[in-house]
Amino acid sequence: MATIFSKIVAGEIPCYKVAETEHCFAFLDINPVVRGHVLCIPKKEVDYIFDLDDGLFTELHLFAKRVAKGLKKVCPCIKVGEAVVGIDVPHVHIHLIPLNNPGDLNFAHHVEMKPEELSALAAEIAAAIE
């Protein structure tokens, strides 16, 4: 059965896309821990990050690096943090989270954003990605 992320990639579920390549996809988390929380995924559905073949593992991380650089231009922060948890959705995903304080990387905390705010932010990040 396809994961929610596979359905997003297939266009069956809407998202706030910020970047896409042939093998990778990035979109805003709709339940962000901070403003600008982005998920980077491989389009291929694989549950565990260390089960990715070396080529896709490398490609996903280079893709996330590119997205993080654009994200940092749009969301003022000291650094963009990266986390791979992989418990909630059985599809590899890298969380990119703008960090200004150590507590910003707290998955128990969430900020509420309206759909129009998410849409505008996704467009800004997409435009900032080189």
PDB file of N, CA, C and O in Angstrom, residues 15-82:
ATOM      1  N   CYS A  15       0.138  19.198  -1.712  1.00  0.00           N
ATOM      2  CA  CYS A  15       1.211  19.558  -0.794  1.00  0.00           C
ATOM      3  C   CYS A  15       1.705  20.960  -1.146  1.00  0.00           C
ATOM      4  O   CYS A  15       1.279  21.553  -2.140  1.00  0.00           O
ATOM      5  N   TYR A  16       2.608  21.443  -0.344  1.00  0.00           N
ATOM      6  CA  TYR A  16       3.241  22.743  -0.574  1.00  0.00           C
ATOM      7  C   TYR A  16       4.672  22.448  -1.041  1.00  0.00           C
ATOM      8  O   TYR A  16       5.609  22.454  -0.242  1.00  0.00           O
ATOM      9  N   LYS A  17       4.806  22.146  -2.320  1.00  0.00           N
ATOM     10  CA  LYS A  17       6.084  21.724  -2.898  1.00  0.00           C
ATOM     11  C   LYS A  17       7.062  22.880  -2.948  1.00  0.00           C
ATOM     12  O   LYS A  17       6.714  23.996  -3.306  1.00  0.00           O
ATOM     13  N   VAL A  18       8.330  22.567  -2.609  1.00  0.00           N
ATOM     14  CA  VAL A  18       9.381  23.573  -2.708  1.00  0.00           C
ATOM     15  C   VAL A  18      10.448  23.195  -3.727  1.00  0.00           C
ATOM     16  O   VAL A  18      11.146  24.071  -4.238  1.00  0.00           O
ATOM     17  N   ALA A  19      10.599  21.906  -4.032  1.00  0.00           N
ATOM     18  CA  ALA A  19      11.605  21.495  -5.013  1.00  0.00           C
ATOM     19  C   ALA A  19      11.333  20.064  -5.462  1.00  0.00           C
ATOM     20  O   ALA A  19      10.713  19.280  -4.738  1.00  0.00           O
ATOM     21  N   GLU A  20      11.854  19.772  -6.665  1.00  0.00           N
ATOM     22  CA  GLU A  20      11.682  18.431  -7.213  1.00  0.00           C
ATOM     23  C   GLU A  20      12.773  18.166  -8.231  1.00  0.00           C
ATOM     24  O   GLU A  20      13.169  19.050  -8.982  1.00  0.00           O
ATOM     25  N   THR A  21      13.272  16.934  -8.221  1.00  0.00           N
ATOM     26  CA  THR A  21      14.181  16.459  -9.249  1.00  0.00           C
ATOM     27  C   THR A  21      13.599  15.154  -9.773  1.00  0.00           C
ATOM     28  O   THR A  21      12.513  14.731  -9.346  1.00  0.00           O
ATOM     29  N   GLU A  22      14.323  14.500 -10.631  1.00  0.00           N
ATOM     30  CA  GLU A  22      13.835  13.230 -11.177  1.00  0.00           C
ATOM     31  C   GLU A  22      13.584  12.196 -10.073  1.00  0.00           C
ATOM     32  O   GLU A  22      12.621  11.435 -10.135  1.00  0.00           O
ATOM     33  N   HIS A  23      14.416  12.197  -9.035  1.00  0.00           N
ATOM     34  CA  HIS A  23      14.315  11.164  -8.006  1.00  0.00           C
ATOM     35  C   HIS A  23      13.955  11.664  -6.604  1.00  0.00           C
ATOM     36  O   HIS A  23      13.753  10.848  -5.699  1.00  0.00           O
ATOM     37  N   CYS A  24      13.901  12.976  -6.404  1.00  0.00           N
ATOM     38  CA  CYS A  24      13.666  13.530  -5.066  1.00  0.00           C
ATOM     39  C   CYS A  24      12.568  14.591  -5.092  1.00  0.00           C
ATOM     40  O   CYS A  24      12.285  15.188  -6.128  1.00  0.00           O
ATOM     41  N   PHE A  25      11.987  14.830  -3.922  1.00  0.00           N
ATOM     42  CA  PHE A  25      10.851  15.735  -3.802  1.00  0.00           C
ATOM     43  C   PHE A  25      10.938  16.413  -2.433  1.00  0.00           C
ATOM     44  O   PHE A  25      11.263  15.752  -1.442  1.00  0.00           O
ATOM     45  N   ALA A  26      10.650  17.703  -2.361  1.00  0.00           N
ATOM     46  CA  ALA A  26      10.665  18.430  -1.093  1.00  0.00           C
ATOM     47  C   ALA A  26       9.393  19.256  -0.957  1.00  0.00           C
ATOM     48  O   ALA A  26       8.951  19.886  -1.919  1.00  0.00           O
ATOM     49  N   PHE A  27       8.840  19.237   0.243  1.00  0.00           N
ATOM     50  CA  PHE A  27       7.603  19.967   0.502  1.00  0.00           C
ATOM     51  C   PHE A  27       7.550  20.375   1.965  1.00  0.00           C
ATOM     52  O   PHE A  27       8.244  19.805   2.821  1.00  0.00           O
ATOM     53  N   LEU A  28       6.737  21.389   2.252  1.00  0.00           N
ATOM     54  CA  LEU A  28       6.577  21.844   3.630  1.00  0.00           C
ATOM     55  C   LEU A  28       5.821  20.812   4.449  1.00  0.00           C
ATOM     56  O   LEU A  28       4.849  20.213   3.974  1.00  0.00           O
ATOM     57  N   ASP A  29       6.255  20.635   5.677  1.00  0.00           N
ATOM     58  CA  ASP A  29       5.524  19.804   6.629  1.00  0.00           C
ATOM     59  C   ASP A  29       4.275  20.593   7.018  1.00  0.00           C
ATOM     60  O   ASP A  29       4.372  21.775   7.356  1.00  0.00           O
ATOM     61  N   ILE A  30       3.107  19.969   6.955  1.00  0.00           N
ATOM     62  CA  ILE A  30       1.871  20.699   7.277  1.00  0.00           C
ATOM     63  C   ILE A  30       1.635  20.783   8.788  1.00  0.00           C
ATOM     64  O   ILE A  30       0.706  21.447   9.234  1.00  0.00           O
ATOM     65  N   ASN A  31       2.492  20.130   9.561  1.00  0.00           N
ATOM     66  CA  ASN A  31       2.440  20.214  11.021  1.00  0.00           C
ATOM     67  C   ASN A  31       3.853  20.581  11.504  1.00  0.00           C
ATOM     68  O   ASN A  31       4.510  19.806  12.199  1.00  0.00           O
ATOM     69  N   PRO A  32       4.317  21.787  11.117  1.00  0.00           N
ATOM     70  CA  PRO A  32       5.723  22.135  11.339  1.00  0.00           C
ATOM     71  C   PRO A  32       6.089  22.359  12.801  1.00  0.00           C
ATOM     72  O   PRO A  32       5.288  22.868  13.578  1.00  0.00           O
ATOM     73  N   VAL A  33       7.323  21.987  13.136  1.00  0.00           N
ATOM     74  CA  VAL A  33       7.817  22.277  14.483  1.00  0.00           C
ATOM     75  C   VAL A  33       8.247  23.737  14.580  1.00  0.00           C
ATOM     76  O   VAL A  33       8.211  24.320  15.661  1.00  0.00           O
ATOM     77  N   VAL A  34       8.659  24.322  13.468  1.00  0.00           N
ATOM     78  CA  VAL A  34       8.928  25.759  13.346  1.00  0.00           C
ATOM     79  C   VAL A  34       8.550  26.170  11.925  1.00  0.00           C
ATOM     80  O   VAL A  34       8.427  25.319  11.031  1.00  0.00           O
ATOM     81  N   ARG A  35       8.395  27.460  11.709  1.00  0.00           N
ATOM     82  CA  ARG A  35       8.107  27.973  10.370  1.00  0.00           C
ATOM     83  C   ARG A  35       9.261  27.593   9.444  1.00  0.00           C
ATOM     84  O   ARG A  35      10.422  27.810   9.760  1.00  0.00           O
ATOM     85  N   GLY A  36       8.932  26.980   8.314  1.00  0.00           N
ATOM     86  CA  GLY A  36       9.943  26.600   7.340  1.00  0.00           C
ATOM     87  C   GLY A  36      10.342  25.133   7.390  1.00  0.00           C
ATOM     88  O   GLY A  36      11.224  24.708   6.654  1.00  0.00           O
ATOM     89  N   HIS A  37       9.704  24.337   8.221  1.00  0.00           N
ATOM     90  CA  HIS A  37       9.999  22.908   8.349  1.00  0.00           C
ATOM     91  C   HIS A  37       9.685  22.214   7.012  1.00  0.00           C
ATOM     92  O   HIS A  37       8.562  22.200   6.558  1.00  0.00           O
ATOM     93  N   VAL A  38      10.727  21.662   6.391  1.00  0.00           N
ATOM     94  CA  VAL A  38      10.613  21.022   5.076  1.00  0.00           C
ATOM     95  C   VAL A  38      10.942  19.541   5.185  1.00  0.00           C
ATOM     96  O   VAL A  38      11.810  19.147   5.972  1.00  0.00           O
ATOM     97  N   LEU A  39      10.264  18.725   4.401  1.00  0.00           N
ATOM     98  CA  LEU A  39      10.570  17.302   4.283  1.00  0.00           C
ATOM     99  C   LEU A  39      11.163  17.038   2.905  1.00  0.00           C
ATOM    100  O   LEU A  39      10.605  17.477   1.902  1.00  0.00           O
ATOM    101  N   CYS A  40      12.278  16.329   2.856  1.00  0.00           N
ATOM    102  CA  CYS A  40      12.904  15.904   1.602  1.00  0.00           C
ATOM    103  C   CYS A  40      12.793  14.391   1.535  1.00  0.00           C
ATOM    104  O   CYS A  40      13.191  13.698   2.480  1.00  0.00           O
ATOM    105  N   ILE A  41      12.260  13.897   0.437  1.00  0.00           N
ATOM    106  CA  ILE A  41      12.045  12.458   0.303  1.00  0.00           C
ATOM    107  C   ILE A  41      12.548  11.953  -1.043  1.00  0.00           C
ATOM    108  O   ILE A  41      12.592  12.707  -2.009  1.00  0.00           O
ATOM    109  N   PRO A  42      12.891  10.678  -1.115  1.00  0.00           N
ATOM    110  CA  PRO A  42      13.106  10.090  -2.433  1.00  0.00           C
ATOM    111  C   PRO A  42      11.722   9.768  -3.011  1.00  0.00           C
ATOM    112  O   PRO A  42      10.790   9.470  -2.258  1.00  0.00           O
ATOM    113  N   LYS A  43      11.583   9.846  -4.292  1.00  0.00           N
ATOM    114  CA  LYS A  43      10.294   9.496  -4.886  1.00  0.00           C
ATOM    115  C   LYS A  43      10.029   7.990  -4.757  1.00  0.00           C
ATOM    116  O   LYS A  43       8.883   7.568  -4.650  1.00  0.00           O
ATOM    117  N   LYS A  44      11.096   7.233  -4.759  1.00  0.00           N
ATOM    118  CA  LYS A  44      10.985   5.783  -4.580  1.00  0.00           C
ATOM    119  C   LYS A  44      10.637   5.500  -3.123  1.00  0.00           C
ATOM    120  O   LYS A  44      11.268   6.013  -2.210  1.00  0.00           O
ATOM    121  N   GLU A  45       9.628   4.683  -2.903  1.00  0.00           N
ATOM    122  CA  GLU A  45       9.174   4.375  -1.550  1.00  0.00           C
ATOM    123  C   GLU A  45      10.087   3.322  -0.911  1.00  0.00           C
ATOM    124  O   GLU A  45      10.085   2.163  -1.302  1.00  0.00           O
ATOM    125  N   VAL A  46      10.868   3.775   0.042  1.00  0.00           N
ATOM    126  CA  VAL A  46      11.747   2.924   0.836  1.00  0.00           C
ATOM    127  C   VAL A  46      11.527   3.331   2.288  1.00  0.00           C
ATOM    128  O   VAL A  46      11.494   4.519   2.597  1.00  0.00           O
ATOM    129  N   ASP A  47      11.387   2.365   3.179  1.00  0.00           N
ATOM    130  CA  ASP A  47      11.066   2.651   4.573  1.00  0.00           C
ATOM    131  C   ASP A  47      12.245   3.192   5.375  1.00  0.00           C
ATOM    132  O   ASP A  47      12.108   4.158   6.118  1.00  0.00           O
ATOM    133  N   TYR A  48      13.422   2.596   5.232  1.00  0.00           N
ATOM    134  CA  TYR A  48      14.554   2.881   6.116  1.00  0.00           C
ATOM    135  C   TYR A  48      15.689   3.520   5.321  1.00  0.00           C
ATOM    136  O   TYR A  48      16.116   2.982   4.303  1.00  0.00           O
ATOM    137  N   ILE A  49      16.169   4.658   5.796  1.00  0.00           N
ATOM    138  CA  ILE A  49      17.156   5.437   5.041  1.00  0.00           C
ATOM    139  C   ILE A  49      18.397   4.627   4.679  1.00  0.00           C
ATOM    140  O   ILE A  49      18.945   4.773   3.594  1.00  0.00           O
ATOM    141  N   PHE A  50      18.825   3.732   5.555  1.00  0.00           N
ATOM    142  CA  PHE A  50      20.036   2.970   5.275  1.00  0.00           C
ATOM    143  C   PHE A  50      19.789   1.770   4.359  1.00  0.00           C
ATOM    144  O   PHE A  50      20.714   1.032   4.043  1.00  0.00           O
ATOM    145  N   ASP A  51      18.530   1.622   3.902  1.00  0.00           N
ATOM    146  CA  ASP A  51      18.219   0.634   2.869  1.00  0.00           C
ATOM    147  C   ASP A  51      18.262   1.252   1.472  1.00  0.00           C
ATOM    148  O   ASP A  51      18.143   0.539   0.482  1.00  0.00           O
ATOM    149  N   LEU A  52      18.411   2.583   1.389  1.00  0.00           N
ATOM    150  CA  LEU A  52      18.552   3.226   0.075  1.00  0.00           C
ATOM    151  C   LEU A  52      19.849   2.754  -0.570  1.00  0.00           C
ATOM    152  O   LEU A  52      20.858   2.573   0.127  1.00  0.00           O
ATOM    153  N   ASP A  53      19.834   2.602  -1.890  1.00  0.00           N
ATOM    154  CA  ASP A  53      21.107   2.287  -2.542  1.00  0.00           C
ATOM    155  C   ASP A  53      22.006   3.519  -2.432  1.00  0.00           C
ATOM    156  O   ASP A  53      21.539   4.635  -2.211  1.00  0.00           O
ATOM    157  N   ASP A  54      23.307   3.312  -2.554  1.00  0.00           N
ATOM    158  CA  ASP A  54      24.267   4.394  -2.326  1.00  0.00           C
ATOM    159  C   ASP A  54      24.014   5.606  -3.214  1.00  0.00           C
ATOM    160  O   ASP A  54      24.157   6.745  -2.771  1.00  0.00           O
ATOM    161  N   GLY A  55      23.632   5.363  -4.460  1.00  0.00           N
ATOM    162  CA  GLY A  55      23.396   6.474  -5.372  1.00  0.00           C
ATOM    163  C   GLY A  55      22.237   7.348  -4.928  1.00  0.00           C
ATOM    164  O   GLY A  55      22.344   8.578  -4.904  1.00  0.00           O
ATOM    165  N   LEU A  56      21.118   6.730  -4.559  1.00  0.00           N
ATOM    166  CA  LEU A  56      19.947   7.503  -4.130  1.00  0.00           C
ATOM    167  C   LEU A  56      20.183   8.132  -2.754  1.00  0.00           C
ATOM    168  O   LEU A  56      19.746   9.256  -2.501  1.00  0.00           O
ATOM    169  N   PHE A  57      20.891   7.445  -1.878  1.00  0.00           N
ATOM    170  CA  PHE A  57      21.242   8.002  -0.572  1.00  0.00           C
ATOM    171  C   PHE A  57      22.026   9.303  -0.749  1.00  0.00           C
ATOM    172  O   PHE A  57      21.712  10.323  -0.131  1.00  0.00           O
ATOM    173  N   THR A  58      23.019   9.261  -1.618  1.00  0.00           N
ATOM    174  CA  THR A  58      23.849  10.438  -1.883  1.00  0.00           C
ATOM    175  C   THR A  58      23.032  11.527  -2.559  1.00  0.00           C
ATOM    176  O   THR A  58      23.099  12.699  -2.171  1.00  0.00           O
ATOM    177  N   GLU A  59      22.245  11.150  -3.559  1.00  0.00           N
ATOM    178  CA  GLU A  59      21.431  12.126  -4.284  1.00  0.00           C
ATOM    179  C   GLU A  59      20.446  12.824  -3.355  1.00  0.00           C
ATOM    180  O   GLU A  59      20.264  14.045  -3.433  1.00  0.00           O
ATOM    181  N   LEU A  60      19.811  12.080  -2.463  1.00  0.00           N
ATOM    182  CA  LEU A  60      18.851  12.668  -1.524  1.00  0.00           C
ATOM    183  C   LEU A  60      19.533  13.670  -0.603  1.00  0.00           C
ATOM    184  O   LEU A  60      19.006  14.755  -0.361  1.00  0.00           O
ATOM    185  N   HIS A  61      20.709  13.340  -0.117  1.00  0.00           N
ATOM    186  CA  HIS A  61      21.416  14.261   0.784  1.00  0.00           C
ATOM    187  C   HIS A  61      21.914  15.511   0.047  1.00  0.00           C
ATOM    188  O   HIS A  61      21.850  16.614   0.597  1.00  0.00           O
ATOM    189  N   LEU A  62      22.369  15.359  -1.168  1.00  0.00           N
ATOM    190  CA  LEU A  62      22.776  16.540  -1.945  1.00  0.00           C
ATOM    191  C   LEU A  62      21.571  17.410  -2.282  1.00  0.00           C
ATOM    192  O   LEU A  62      21.653  18.638  -2.272  1.00  0.00           O
ATOM    193  N   PHE A  63      20.441  16.778  -2.551  1.00  0.00           N
ATOM    194  CA  PHE A  63      19.186  17.493  -2.796  1.00  0.00           C
ATOM    195  C   PHE A  63      18.789  18.266  -1.530  1.00  0.00           C
ATOM    196  O   PHE A  63      18.459  19.457  -1.584  1.00  0.00           O
ATOM    197  N   ALA A  64      18.846  17.603  -0.372  1.00  0.00           N
ATOM    198  CA  ALA A  64      18.498  18.250   0.895  1.00  0.00           C
ATOM    199  C   ALA A  64      19.426  19.435   1.175  1.00  0.00           C
ATOM    200  O   ALA A  64      18.980  20.472   1.675  1.00  0.00           O
ATOM    201  N   LYS A  65      20.692  19.301   0.830  1.00  0.00           N
ATOM    202  CA  LYS A  65      21.645  20.392   1.012  1.00  0.00           C
ATOM    203  C   LYS A  65      21.230  21.606   0.187  1.00  0.00           C
ATOM    204  O   LYS A  65      21.245  22.740   0.674  1.00  0.00           O
ATOM    205  N   ARG A  66      20.846  21.369  -1.051  1.00  0.00           N
ATOM    206  CA  ARG A  66      20.405  22.454  -1.937  1.00  0.00           C
ATOM    207  C   ARG A  66      19.140  23.124  -1.386  1.00  0.00           C
ATOM    208  O   ARG A  66      19.021  24.351  -1.359  1.00  0.00           O
ATOM    209  N   VAL A  67      18.194  22.316  -0.935  1.00  0.00           N
ATOM    210  CA  VAL A  67      16.955  22.846  -0.366  1.00  0.00           C
ATOM    211  C   VAL A  67      17.269  23.640   0.905  1.00  0.00           C
ATOM    212  O   VAL A  67      16.730  24.731   1.111  1.00  0.00           O
ATOM    213  N   ALA A  68      18.154  23.125   1.759  1.00  0.00           N
ATOM    214  CA  ALA A  68      18.507  23.811   3.008  1.00  0.00           C
ATOM    215  C   ALA A  68      19.102  25.188   2.745  1.00  0.00           C
ATOM    216  O   ALA A  68      18.820  26.140   3.474  1.00  0.00           O
ATOM    217  N   LYS A  69      19.919  25.296   1.714  1.00  0.00           N
ATOM    218  CA  LYS A  69      20.512  26.601   1.392  1.00  0.00           C
ATOM    219  C   LYS A  69      19.435  27.607   0.988  1.00  0.00           C
ATOM    220  O   LYS A  69      19.479  28.774   1.377  1.00  0.00           O
ATOM    221  N   GLY A  70      18.452  27.180   0.210  1.00  0.00           N
ATOM    222  CA  GLY A  70      17.343  28.054  -0.151  1.00  0.00           C
ATOM    223  C   GLY A  70      16.474  28.387   1.052  1.00  0.00           C
ATOM    224  O   GLY A  70      16.051  29.527   1.233  1.00  0.00           O
ATOM    225  N   LEU A  71      16.243  27.392   1.885  1.00  0.00           N
ATOM    226  CA  LEU A  71      15.443  27.575   3.093  1.00  0.00           C
ATOM    227  C   LEU A  71      16.074  28.616   4.012  1.00  0.00           C
ATOM    228  O   LEU A  71      15.391  29.492   4.543  1.00  0.00           O
ATOM    229  N   LYS A  72      17.386  28.561   4.174  1.00  0.00           N
ATOM    230  CA  LYS A  72      18.087  29.508   5.046  1.00  0.00           C
ATOM    231  C   LYS A  72      17.980  30.944   4.534  1.00  0.00           C
ATOM    232  O   LYS A  72      17.944  31.893   5.310  1.00  0.00           O
ATOM    233  N   LYS A  73      17.884  31.129   3.231  1.00  0.00           N
ATOM    234  CA  LYS A  73      17.714  32.473   2.657  1.00  0.00           C
ATOM    235  C   LYS A  73      16.355  33.067   3.013  1.00  0.00           C
ATOM    236  O   LYS A  73      16.203  34.279   3.125  1.00  0.00           O
ATOM    237  N   VAL A  74      15.354  32.210   3.154  1.00  0.00           N
ATOM    238  CA  VAL A  74      13.974  32.662   3.367  1.00  0.00           C
ATOM    239  C   VAL A  74      13.591  32.715   4.847  1.00  0.00           C
ATOM    240  O   VAL A  74      12.869  33.613   5.269  1.00  0.00           O
ATOM    241  N   CYS A  75      14.051  31.758   5.611  1.00  0.00           N
ATOM    242  CA  CYS A  75      13.710  31.683   7.038  1.00  0.00           C
ATOM    243  C   CYS A  75      14.947  32.016   7.857  1.00  0.00           C
ATOM    244  O   CYS A  75      15.834  31.175   7.998  1.00  0.00           O
ATOM    245  N   PRO A  76      15.025  33.235   8.363  1.00  0.00           N
ATOM    246  CA  PRO A  76      16.210  33.624   9.125  1.00  0.00           C
ATOM    247  C   PRO A  76      16.479  32.643  10.264  1.00  0.00           C
ATOM    248  O   PRO A  76      15.593  32.342  11.066  1.00  0.00           O
ATOM    249  N   CYS A  77      17.695  32.118  10.275  1.00  0.00           N
ATOM    250  CA  CYS A  77      18.065  31.157  11.305  1.00  0.00           C
ATOM    251  C   CYS A  77      19.580  31.095  11.405  1.00  0.00           C
ATOM    252  O   CYS A  77      20.293  31.523  10.497  1.00  0.00           O
ATOM    253  N   ILE A  78      20.049  30.550  12.516  1.00  0.00           N
ATOM    254  CA  ILE A  78      21.484  30.368  12.696  1.00  0.00           C
ATOM    255  C   ILE A  78      21.968  29.248  11.783  1.00  0.00           C
ATOM    256  O   ILE A  78      22.976  29.376  11.100  1.00  0.00           O
ATOM    257  N   LYS A  79      21.225  28.154  11.779  1.00  0.00           N
ATOM    258  CA  LYS A  79      21.540  27.002  10.937  1.00  0.00           C
ATOM    259  C   LYS A  79      20.249  26.293  10.566  1.00  0.00           C
ATOM    260  O   LYS A  79      19.227  26.452  11.227  1.00  0.00           O
ATOM    261  N   VAL A  80      20.322  25.479   9.523  1.00  0.00           N
ATOM    262  CA  VAL A  80      19.223  24.580   9.200  1.00  0.00           C
ATOM    263  C   VAL A  80      19.635  23.214   9.731  1.00  0.00           C
ATOM    264  O   VAL A  80      20.683  22.677   9.359  1.00  0.00           O
ATOM    265  N   GLY A  81      18.820  22.678  10.633  1.00  0.00           N
ATOM    266  CA  GLY A  81      19.094  21.364  11.204  1.00  0.00           C
ATOM    267  C   GLY A  81      18.510  20.269  10.333  1.00  0.00           C
ATOM    268  O   GLY A  81      17.565  20.497   9.567  1.00  0.00           O
ATOM    269  N   GLU A  82      19.089  19.099  10.471  1.00  0.00           N
ATOM    270  CA  GLU A  82      18.624  17.935   9.716  1.00  0.00           C
ATOM    271  C   GLU A  82      18.332  16.805  10.701  1.00  0.00           C
ATOM    272  O   GLU A  82      19.120  16.553  11.604  1.00  0.00           O
TER     273      GLU A  82
END
